[in-house]
GROMACS .gro file of C-alpha atoms in nm:
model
  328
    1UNK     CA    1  -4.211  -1.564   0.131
    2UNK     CA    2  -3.966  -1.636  -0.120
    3UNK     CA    3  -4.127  -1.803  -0.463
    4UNK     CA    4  -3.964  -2.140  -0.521
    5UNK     CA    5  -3.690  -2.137  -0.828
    6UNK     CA    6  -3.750  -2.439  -1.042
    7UNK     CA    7  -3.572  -2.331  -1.339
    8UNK     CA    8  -3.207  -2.117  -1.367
    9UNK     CA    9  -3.119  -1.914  -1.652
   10UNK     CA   10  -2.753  -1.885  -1.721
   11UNK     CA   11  -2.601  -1.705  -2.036
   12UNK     CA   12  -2.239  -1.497  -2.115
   13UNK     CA   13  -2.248  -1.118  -2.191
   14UNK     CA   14  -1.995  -0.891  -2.327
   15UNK     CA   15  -1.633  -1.028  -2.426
   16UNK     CA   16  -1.575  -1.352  -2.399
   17UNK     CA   17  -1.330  -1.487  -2.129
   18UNK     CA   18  -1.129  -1.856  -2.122
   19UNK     CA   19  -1.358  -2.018  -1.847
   20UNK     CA   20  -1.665  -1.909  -1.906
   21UNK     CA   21  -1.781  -2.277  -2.077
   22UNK     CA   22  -1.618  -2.386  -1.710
   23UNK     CA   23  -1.903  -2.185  -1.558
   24UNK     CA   24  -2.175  -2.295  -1.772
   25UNK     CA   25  -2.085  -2.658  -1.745
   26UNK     CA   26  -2.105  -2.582  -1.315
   27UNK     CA   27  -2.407  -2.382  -1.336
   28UNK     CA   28  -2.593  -2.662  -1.531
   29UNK     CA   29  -2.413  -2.970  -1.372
   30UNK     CA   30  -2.507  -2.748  -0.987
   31UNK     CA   31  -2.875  -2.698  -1.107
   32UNK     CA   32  -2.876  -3.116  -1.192
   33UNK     CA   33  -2.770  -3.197  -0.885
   34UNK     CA   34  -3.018  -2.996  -0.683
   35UNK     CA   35  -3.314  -3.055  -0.920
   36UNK     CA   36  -3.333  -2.749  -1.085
   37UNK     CA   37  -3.429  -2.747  -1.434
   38UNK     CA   38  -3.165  -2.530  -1.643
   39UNK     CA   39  -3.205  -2.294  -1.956
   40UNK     CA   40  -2.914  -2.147  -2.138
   41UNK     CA   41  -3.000  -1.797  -2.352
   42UNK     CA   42  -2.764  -1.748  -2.663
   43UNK     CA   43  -2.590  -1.415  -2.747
   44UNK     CA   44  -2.648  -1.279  -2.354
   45UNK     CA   45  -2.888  -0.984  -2.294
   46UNK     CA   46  -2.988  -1.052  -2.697
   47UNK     CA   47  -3.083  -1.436  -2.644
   48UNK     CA   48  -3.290  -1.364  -2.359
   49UNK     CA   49  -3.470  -1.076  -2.573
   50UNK     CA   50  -3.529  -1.306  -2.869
   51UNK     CA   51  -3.605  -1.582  -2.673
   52UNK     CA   52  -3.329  -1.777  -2.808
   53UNK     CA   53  -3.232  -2.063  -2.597
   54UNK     CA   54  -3.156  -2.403  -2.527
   55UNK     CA   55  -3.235  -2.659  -2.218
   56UNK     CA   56  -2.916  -2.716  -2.089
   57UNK     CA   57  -2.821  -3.058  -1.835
   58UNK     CA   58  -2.546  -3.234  -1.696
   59UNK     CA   59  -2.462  -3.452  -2.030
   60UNK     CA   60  -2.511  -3.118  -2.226
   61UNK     CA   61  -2.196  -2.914  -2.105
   62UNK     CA   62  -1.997  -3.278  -2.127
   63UNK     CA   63  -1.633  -3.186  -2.248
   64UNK     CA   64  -1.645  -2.801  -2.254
   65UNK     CA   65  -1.485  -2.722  -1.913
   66UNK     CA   66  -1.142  -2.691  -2.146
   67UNK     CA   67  -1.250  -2.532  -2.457
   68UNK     CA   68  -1.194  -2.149  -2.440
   69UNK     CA   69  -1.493  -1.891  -2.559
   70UNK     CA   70  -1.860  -1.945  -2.482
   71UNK     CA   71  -2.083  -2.230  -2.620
   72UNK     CA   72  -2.375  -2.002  -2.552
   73UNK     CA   73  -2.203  -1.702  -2.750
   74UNK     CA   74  -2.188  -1.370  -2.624
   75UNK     CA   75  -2.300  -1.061  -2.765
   76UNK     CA   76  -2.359  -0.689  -2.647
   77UNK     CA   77  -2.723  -0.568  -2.645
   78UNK     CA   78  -2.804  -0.186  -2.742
   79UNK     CA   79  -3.211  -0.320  -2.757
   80UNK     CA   80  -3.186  -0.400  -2.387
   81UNK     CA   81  -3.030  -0.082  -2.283
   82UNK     CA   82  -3.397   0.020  -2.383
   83UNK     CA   83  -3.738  -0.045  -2.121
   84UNK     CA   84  -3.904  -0.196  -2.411
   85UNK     CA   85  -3.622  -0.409  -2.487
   86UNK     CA   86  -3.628  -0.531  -2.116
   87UNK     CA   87  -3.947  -0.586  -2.095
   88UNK     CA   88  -3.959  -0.820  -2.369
   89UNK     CA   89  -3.656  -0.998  -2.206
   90UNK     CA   90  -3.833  -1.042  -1.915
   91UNK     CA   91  -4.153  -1.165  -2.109
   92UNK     CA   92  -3.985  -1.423  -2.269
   93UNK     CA   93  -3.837  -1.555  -1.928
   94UNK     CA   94  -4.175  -1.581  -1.776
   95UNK     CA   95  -4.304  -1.768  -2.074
   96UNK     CA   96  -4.032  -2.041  -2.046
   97UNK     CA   97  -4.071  -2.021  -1.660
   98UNK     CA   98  -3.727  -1.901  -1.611
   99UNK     CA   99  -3.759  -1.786  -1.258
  100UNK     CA  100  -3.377  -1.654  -1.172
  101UNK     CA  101  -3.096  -1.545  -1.373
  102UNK     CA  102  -2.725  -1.607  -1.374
  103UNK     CA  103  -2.515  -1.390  -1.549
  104UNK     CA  104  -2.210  -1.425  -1.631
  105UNK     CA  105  -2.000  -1.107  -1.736
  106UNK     CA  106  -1.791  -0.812  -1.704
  107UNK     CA  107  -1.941  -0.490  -1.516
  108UNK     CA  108  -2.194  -0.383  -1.800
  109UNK     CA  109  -2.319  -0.684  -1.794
  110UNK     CA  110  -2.373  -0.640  -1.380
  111UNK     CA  111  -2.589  -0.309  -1.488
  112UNK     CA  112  -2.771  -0.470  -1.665
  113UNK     CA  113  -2.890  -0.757  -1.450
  114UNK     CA  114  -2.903  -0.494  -1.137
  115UNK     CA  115  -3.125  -0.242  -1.351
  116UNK     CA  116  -3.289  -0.568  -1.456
  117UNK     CA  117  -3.379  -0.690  -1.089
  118UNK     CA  118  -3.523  -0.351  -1.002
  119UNK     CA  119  -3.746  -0.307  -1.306
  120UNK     CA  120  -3.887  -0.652  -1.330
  121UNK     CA  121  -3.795  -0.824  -1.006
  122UNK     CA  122  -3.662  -1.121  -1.157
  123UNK     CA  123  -3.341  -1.261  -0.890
  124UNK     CA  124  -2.998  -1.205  -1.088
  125UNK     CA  125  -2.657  -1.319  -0.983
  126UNK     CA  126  -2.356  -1.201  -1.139
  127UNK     CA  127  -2.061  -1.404  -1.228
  128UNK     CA  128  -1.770  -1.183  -1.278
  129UNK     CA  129  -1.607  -1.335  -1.651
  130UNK     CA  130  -1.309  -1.058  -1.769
  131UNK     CA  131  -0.946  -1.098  -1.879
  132UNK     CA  132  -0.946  -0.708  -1.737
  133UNK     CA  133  -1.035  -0.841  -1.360
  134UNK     CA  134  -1.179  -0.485  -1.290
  135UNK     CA  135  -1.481  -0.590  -1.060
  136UNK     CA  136  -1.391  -0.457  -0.727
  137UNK     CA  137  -1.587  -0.743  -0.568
  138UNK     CA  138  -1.362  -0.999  -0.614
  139UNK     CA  139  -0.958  -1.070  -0.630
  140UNK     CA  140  -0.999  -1.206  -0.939
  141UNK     CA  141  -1.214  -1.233  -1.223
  142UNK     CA  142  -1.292  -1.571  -1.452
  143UNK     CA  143  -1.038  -1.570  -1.782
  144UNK     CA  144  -0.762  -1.301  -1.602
  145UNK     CA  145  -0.550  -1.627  -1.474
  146UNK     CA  146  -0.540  -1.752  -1.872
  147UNK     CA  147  -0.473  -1.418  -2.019
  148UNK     CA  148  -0.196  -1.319  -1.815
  149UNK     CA  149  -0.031  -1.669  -1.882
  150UNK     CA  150  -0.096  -1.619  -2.250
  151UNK     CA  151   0.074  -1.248  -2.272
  152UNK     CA  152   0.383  -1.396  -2.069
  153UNK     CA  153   0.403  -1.677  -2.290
  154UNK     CA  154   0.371  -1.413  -2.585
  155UNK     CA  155   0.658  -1.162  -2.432
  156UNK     CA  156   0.888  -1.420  -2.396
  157UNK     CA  157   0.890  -1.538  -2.725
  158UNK     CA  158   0.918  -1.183  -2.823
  159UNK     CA  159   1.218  -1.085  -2.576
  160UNK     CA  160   1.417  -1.373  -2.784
  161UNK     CA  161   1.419  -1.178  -3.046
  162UNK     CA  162   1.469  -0.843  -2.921
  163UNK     CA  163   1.790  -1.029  -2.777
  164UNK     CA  164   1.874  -1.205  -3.092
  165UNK     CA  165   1.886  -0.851  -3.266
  166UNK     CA  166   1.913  -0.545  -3.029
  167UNK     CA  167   1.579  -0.440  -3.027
  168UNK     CA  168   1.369  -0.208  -2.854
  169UNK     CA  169   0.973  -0.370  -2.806
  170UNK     CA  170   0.668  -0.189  -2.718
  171UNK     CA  171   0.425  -0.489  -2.680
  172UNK     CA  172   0.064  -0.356  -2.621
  173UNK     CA  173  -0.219  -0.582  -2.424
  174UNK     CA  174  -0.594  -0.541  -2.361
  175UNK     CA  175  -0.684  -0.321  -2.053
  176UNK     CA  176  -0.848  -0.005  -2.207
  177UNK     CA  177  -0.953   0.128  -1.858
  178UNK     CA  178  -0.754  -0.132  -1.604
  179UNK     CA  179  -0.362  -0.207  -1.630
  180UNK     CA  180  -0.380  -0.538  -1.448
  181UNK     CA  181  -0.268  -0.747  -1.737
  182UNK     CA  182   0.007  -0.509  -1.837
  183UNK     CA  183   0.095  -0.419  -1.453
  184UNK     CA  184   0.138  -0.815  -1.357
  185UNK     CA  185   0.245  -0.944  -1.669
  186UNK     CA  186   0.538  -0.691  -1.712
  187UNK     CA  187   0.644  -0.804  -1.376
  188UNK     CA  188   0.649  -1.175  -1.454
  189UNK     CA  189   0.825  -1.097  -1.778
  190UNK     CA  190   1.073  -0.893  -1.654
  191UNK     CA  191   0.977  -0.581  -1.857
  192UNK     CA  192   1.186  -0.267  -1.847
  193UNK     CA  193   0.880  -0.009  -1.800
  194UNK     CA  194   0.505  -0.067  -1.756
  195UNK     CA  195   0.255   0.176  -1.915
  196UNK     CA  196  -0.099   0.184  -1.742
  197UNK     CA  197  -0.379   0.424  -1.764
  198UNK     CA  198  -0.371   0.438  -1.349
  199UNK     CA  199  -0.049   0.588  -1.379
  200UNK     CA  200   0.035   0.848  -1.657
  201UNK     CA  201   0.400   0.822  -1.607
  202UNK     CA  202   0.506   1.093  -1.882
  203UNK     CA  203   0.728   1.075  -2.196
  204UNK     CA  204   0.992   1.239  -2.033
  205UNK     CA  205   0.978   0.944  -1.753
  206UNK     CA  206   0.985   0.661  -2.044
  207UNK     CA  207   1.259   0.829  -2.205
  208UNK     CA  208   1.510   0.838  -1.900
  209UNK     CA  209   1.413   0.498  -1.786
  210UNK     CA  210   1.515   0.404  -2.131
  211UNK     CA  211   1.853   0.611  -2.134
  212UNK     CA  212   1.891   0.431  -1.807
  213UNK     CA  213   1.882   0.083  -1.916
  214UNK     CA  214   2.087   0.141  -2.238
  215UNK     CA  215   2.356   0.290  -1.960
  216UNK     CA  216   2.372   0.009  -1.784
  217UNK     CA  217   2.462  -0.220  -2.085
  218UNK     CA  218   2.149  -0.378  -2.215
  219UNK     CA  219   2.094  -0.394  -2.549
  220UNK     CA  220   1.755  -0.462  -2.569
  221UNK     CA  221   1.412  -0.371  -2.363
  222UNK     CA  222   1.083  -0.469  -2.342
  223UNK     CA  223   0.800  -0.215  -2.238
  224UNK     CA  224   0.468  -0.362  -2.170
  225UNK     CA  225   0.163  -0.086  -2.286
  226UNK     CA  226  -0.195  -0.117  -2.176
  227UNK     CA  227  -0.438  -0.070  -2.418
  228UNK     CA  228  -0.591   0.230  -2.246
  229UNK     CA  229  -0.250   0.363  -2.141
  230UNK     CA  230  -0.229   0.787  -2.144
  231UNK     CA  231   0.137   0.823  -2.236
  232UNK     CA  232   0.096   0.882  -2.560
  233UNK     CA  233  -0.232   0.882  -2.823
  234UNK     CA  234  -0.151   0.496  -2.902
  235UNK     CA  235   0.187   0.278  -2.896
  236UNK     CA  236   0.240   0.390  -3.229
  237UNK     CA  237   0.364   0.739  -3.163
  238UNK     CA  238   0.498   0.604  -2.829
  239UNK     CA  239   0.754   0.399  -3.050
  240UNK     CA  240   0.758   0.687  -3.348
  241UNK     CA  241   0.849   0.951  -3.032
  242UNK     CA  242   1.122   0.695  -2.907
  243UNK     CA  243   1.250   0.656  -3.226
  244UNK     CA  244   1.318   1.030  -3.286
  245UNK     CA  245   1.445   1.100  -2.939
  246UNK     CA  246   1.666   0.744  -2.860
  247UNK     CA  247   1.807   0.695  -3.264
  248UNK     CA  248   2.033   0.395  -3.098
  249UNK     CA  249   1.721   0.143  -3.084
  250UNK     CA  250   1.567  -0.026  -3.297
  251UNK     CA  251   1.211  -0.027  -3.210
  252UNK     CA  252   0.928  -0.221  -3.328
  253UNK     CA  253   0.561  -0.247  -3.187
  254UNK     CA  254   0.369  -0.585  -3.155
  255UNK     CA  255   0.017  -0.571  -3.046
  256UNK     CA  256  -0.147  -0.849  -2.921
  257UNK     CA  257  -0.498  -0.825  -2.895
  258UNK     CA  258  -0.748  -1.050  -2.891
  259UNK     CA  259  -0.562  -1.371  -2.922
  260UNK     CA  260  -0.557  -1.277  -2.548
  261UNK     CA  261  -0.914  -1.396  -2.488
  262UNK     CA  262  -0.911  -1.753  -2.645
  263UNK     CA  263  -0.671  -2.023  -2.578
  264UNK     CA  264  -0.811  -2.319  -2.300
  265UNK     CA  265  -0.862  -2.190  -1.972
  266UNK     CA  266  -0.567  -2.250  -1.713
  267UNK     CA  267  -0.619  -2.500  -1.405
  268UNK     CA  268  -0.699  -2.194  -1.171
  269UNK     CA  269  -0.981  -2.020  -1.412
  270UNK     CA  270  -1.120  -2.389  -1.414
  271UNK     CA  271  -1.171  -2.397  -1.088
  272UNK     CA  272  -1.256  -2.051  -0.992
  273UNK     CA  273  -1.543  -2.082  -1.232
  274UNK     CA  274  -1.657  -2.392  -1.100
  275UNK     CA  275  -1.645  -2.263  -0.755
  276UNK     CA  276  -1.782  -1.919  -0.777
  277UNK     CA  277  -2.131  -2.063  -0.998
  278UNK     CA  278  -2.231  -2.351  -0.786
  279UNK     CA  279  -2.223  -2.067  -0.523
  280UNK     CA  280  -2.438  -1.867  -0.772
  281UNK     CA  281  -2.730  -2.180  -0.786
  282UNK     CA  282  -2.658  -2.199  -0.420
  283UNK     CA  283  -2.760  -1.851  -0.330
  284UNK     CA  284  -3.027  -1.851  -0.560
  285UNK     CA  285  -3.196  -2.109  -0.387
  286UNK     CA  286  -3.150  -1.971  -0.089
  287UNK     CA  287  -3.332  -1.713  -0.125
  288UNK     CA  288  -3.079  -1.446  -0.225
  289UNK     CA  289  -3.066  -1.200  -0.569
  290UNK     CA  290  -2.932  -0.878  -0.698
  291UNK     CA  291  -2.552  -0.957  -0.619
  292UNK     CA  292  -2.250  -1.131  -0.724
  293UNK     CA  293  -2.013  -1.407  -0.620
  294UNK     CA  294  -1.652  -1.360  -0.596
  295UNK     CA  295  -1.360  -1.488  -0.429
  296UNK     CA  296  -1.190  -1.258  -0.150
  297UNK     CA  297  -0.927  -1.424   0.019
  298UNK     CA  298  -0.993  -1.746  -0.138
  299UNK     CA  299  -1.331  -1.725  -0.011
  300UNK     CA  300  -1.615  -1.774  -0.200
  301UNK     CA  301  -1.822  -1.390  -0.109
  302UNK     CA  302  -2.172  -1.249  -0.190
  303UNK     CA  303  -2.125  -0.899  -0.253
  304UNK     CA  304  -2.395  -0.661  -0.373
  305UNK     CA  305  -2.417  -0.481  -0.724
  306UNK     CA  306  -2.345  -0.158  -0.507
  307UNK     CA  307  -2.027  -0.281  -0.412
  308UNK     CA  308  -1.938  -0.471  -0.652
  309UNK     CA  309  -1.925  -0.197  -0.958
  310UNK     CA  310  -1.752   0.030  -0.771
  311UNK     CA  311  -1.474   0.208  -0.983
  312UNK     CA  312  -1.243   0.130  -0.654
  313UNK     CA  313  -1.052  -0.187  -0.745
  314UNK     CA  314  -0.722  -0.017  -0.741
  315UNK     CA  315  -0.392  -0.165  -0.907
  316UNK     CA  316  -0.132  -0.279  -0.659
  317UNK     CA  317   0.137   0.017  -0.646
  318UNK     CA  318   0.343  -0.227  -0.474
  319UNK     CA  319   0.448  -0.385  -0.808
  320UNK     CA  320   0.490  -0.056  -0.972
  321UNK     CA  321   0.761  -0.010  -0.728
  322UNK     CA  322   0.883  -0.379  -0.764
  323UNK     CA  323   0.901  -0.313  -1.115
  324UNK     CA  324   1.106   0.015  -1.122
  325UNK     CA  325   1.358  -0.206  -0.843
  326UNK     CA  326   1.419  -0.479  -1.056
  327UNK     CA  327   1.417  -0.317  -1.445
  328UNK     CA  328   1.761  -0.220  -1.293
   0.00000   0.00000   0.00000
């Protein structure tokens, strides 16, 4: 039988992501409703470590659902990659009577808890928090919704001055191993090539699709780069190559970085977050551990670790091919 959870833990690993005070607030507001005492760890994996925590309940999380970042903090933990550093974690959980974990992160932060679960049998459930919305179990991740606003709000400021002067724009945004951002947000800004590490389109490729557009009679362009894009070493020497080979543009680089993770959360990451961790205290009183929530056809889904890490949550060719259409 089951052992009775009295008290949640909740905390926010890795980078931070606009929503994730959205899921604390549901996690501790979920855990008031149903009785459940709630503890918030600082710094993630670190916090719990340390020991370093606060007793979190509904009044506690008042006014945070639209503040970006993470009032717990967030951190990455090299001590817990260790057994002695997980060991103490899970130490400091019994002594506080912590008796199930929510987690709220990216996919290291999933390893963690799964290799967590297995080691020291405490229940985890994972709350998928990324602008990169690489978790394959789930359509979409807490803080991607925001992001993607944020970047098209950012290119179109940027295309009015590319007009305004002729220019040539290689605009680079976070994705160093998933071109979601850059693949969606080109679309919805009406960019003239997309760059994403899925799809190592070639200099040569860039270069024509370039001549192409300048043929047709724009004067300016806009190409959108991921972060961990394979065309080149870095949009530096993408623009620098462009620049020797296409001498009629004017090209300039603007990176964008992490002013892509702050900013208050949009309406959608709100509510996703809400949704997907009163799931979380759901399923942990239930009865259930060792997997994560997610939304799948705007259904709230239980998927396991297994799943849910898988490097299978492909990009949607379908708008690669929109976008080569409509860059006309």
């Amino acid at each position: 039988m089951a052992k009775e959870i009295t008290t949640i833990g909740v905390m926010t690993s890795g980078g931070d992501s606009p929503g994730m005070n959205a899921a604390i607030r549901a996690v501790a507001r979920a855990c008031a409703y149903y009785n459940v005492k709630c503890i918030g760890f600082y710094r993630g994996y670190q916090g719990m470590i340390e020991g370093d925590y606060c007793v979190m309940n509904a009044r506690s999380v008042r006014n945070i659902i639209s503040r970006g970042g993470t009032i717990l903090k967030s951190a990455r933990s090299d001590e817990f990659r260790t057994i002695e550093g997980r060991q103490k974690a899970a130490e400091h959980l019994k002594e506080v009577g912590v008796d199930a974990m929510i987690l709220i992160g990216g996919d290291g932060t999933f390893r963690g808890g799964k290799l967590f679960y297995e080691e020291h049998g405490i229940p985890v459930i994972g709350v998928p928090g990324t602008i990169d919305n690489d978790i394959a179990g789930t359509n979409y991740t807490i803080g991607y919704d925001t992001a993607l606003n944020t970047v098209i709000d950012a290119i179109d400021k940027i295309r009015d001055t590319a007009s305004s002067h002729d220019r040539l724009f290689f605009i680079e945004v976070m994705g160093r191993d998933a071109g979601f951002i850059a693949l969606n947000s080109g679309v919805g800004a009406g960019a003239e090539e997309i760059l994403i590490p899925e799809e190592d389109l070639g200099l040569e490729r860039l270069l024509e699709s370039l001549k192409r557009s300048k043929r047709s009679g724009k004067s300016s362009s806009i190409v959108v780069v991921s972060e961990g894009d394979k065309t080149g070493k870095n949009v530096y020497e993408l623009a620098d190559y462009v620049t020797k080979n296409l001498p009629d543009y004017e090209v300039k680089v603007t990176v964008l970085g992490h002013m892509q993770r702050g900013g208050t959360p949009s309406c959608f990451d709100r509510t996703l977050a809400s949704r997907l961790c009163v799931k979380a205290v759901e399923l942990l009183l239930d009865g259930e551990k060792n997997v994560m929530v997610g939304l799948i056809n705007n259904k709230v889904t239980a998927t396991s670790f297994e799943v849910g890490l898988k490097d299978d949550h492909s990009i949607n060719k379908e708008l690669l091919r929109i976008s080569d259409i409509l860059s006309t």
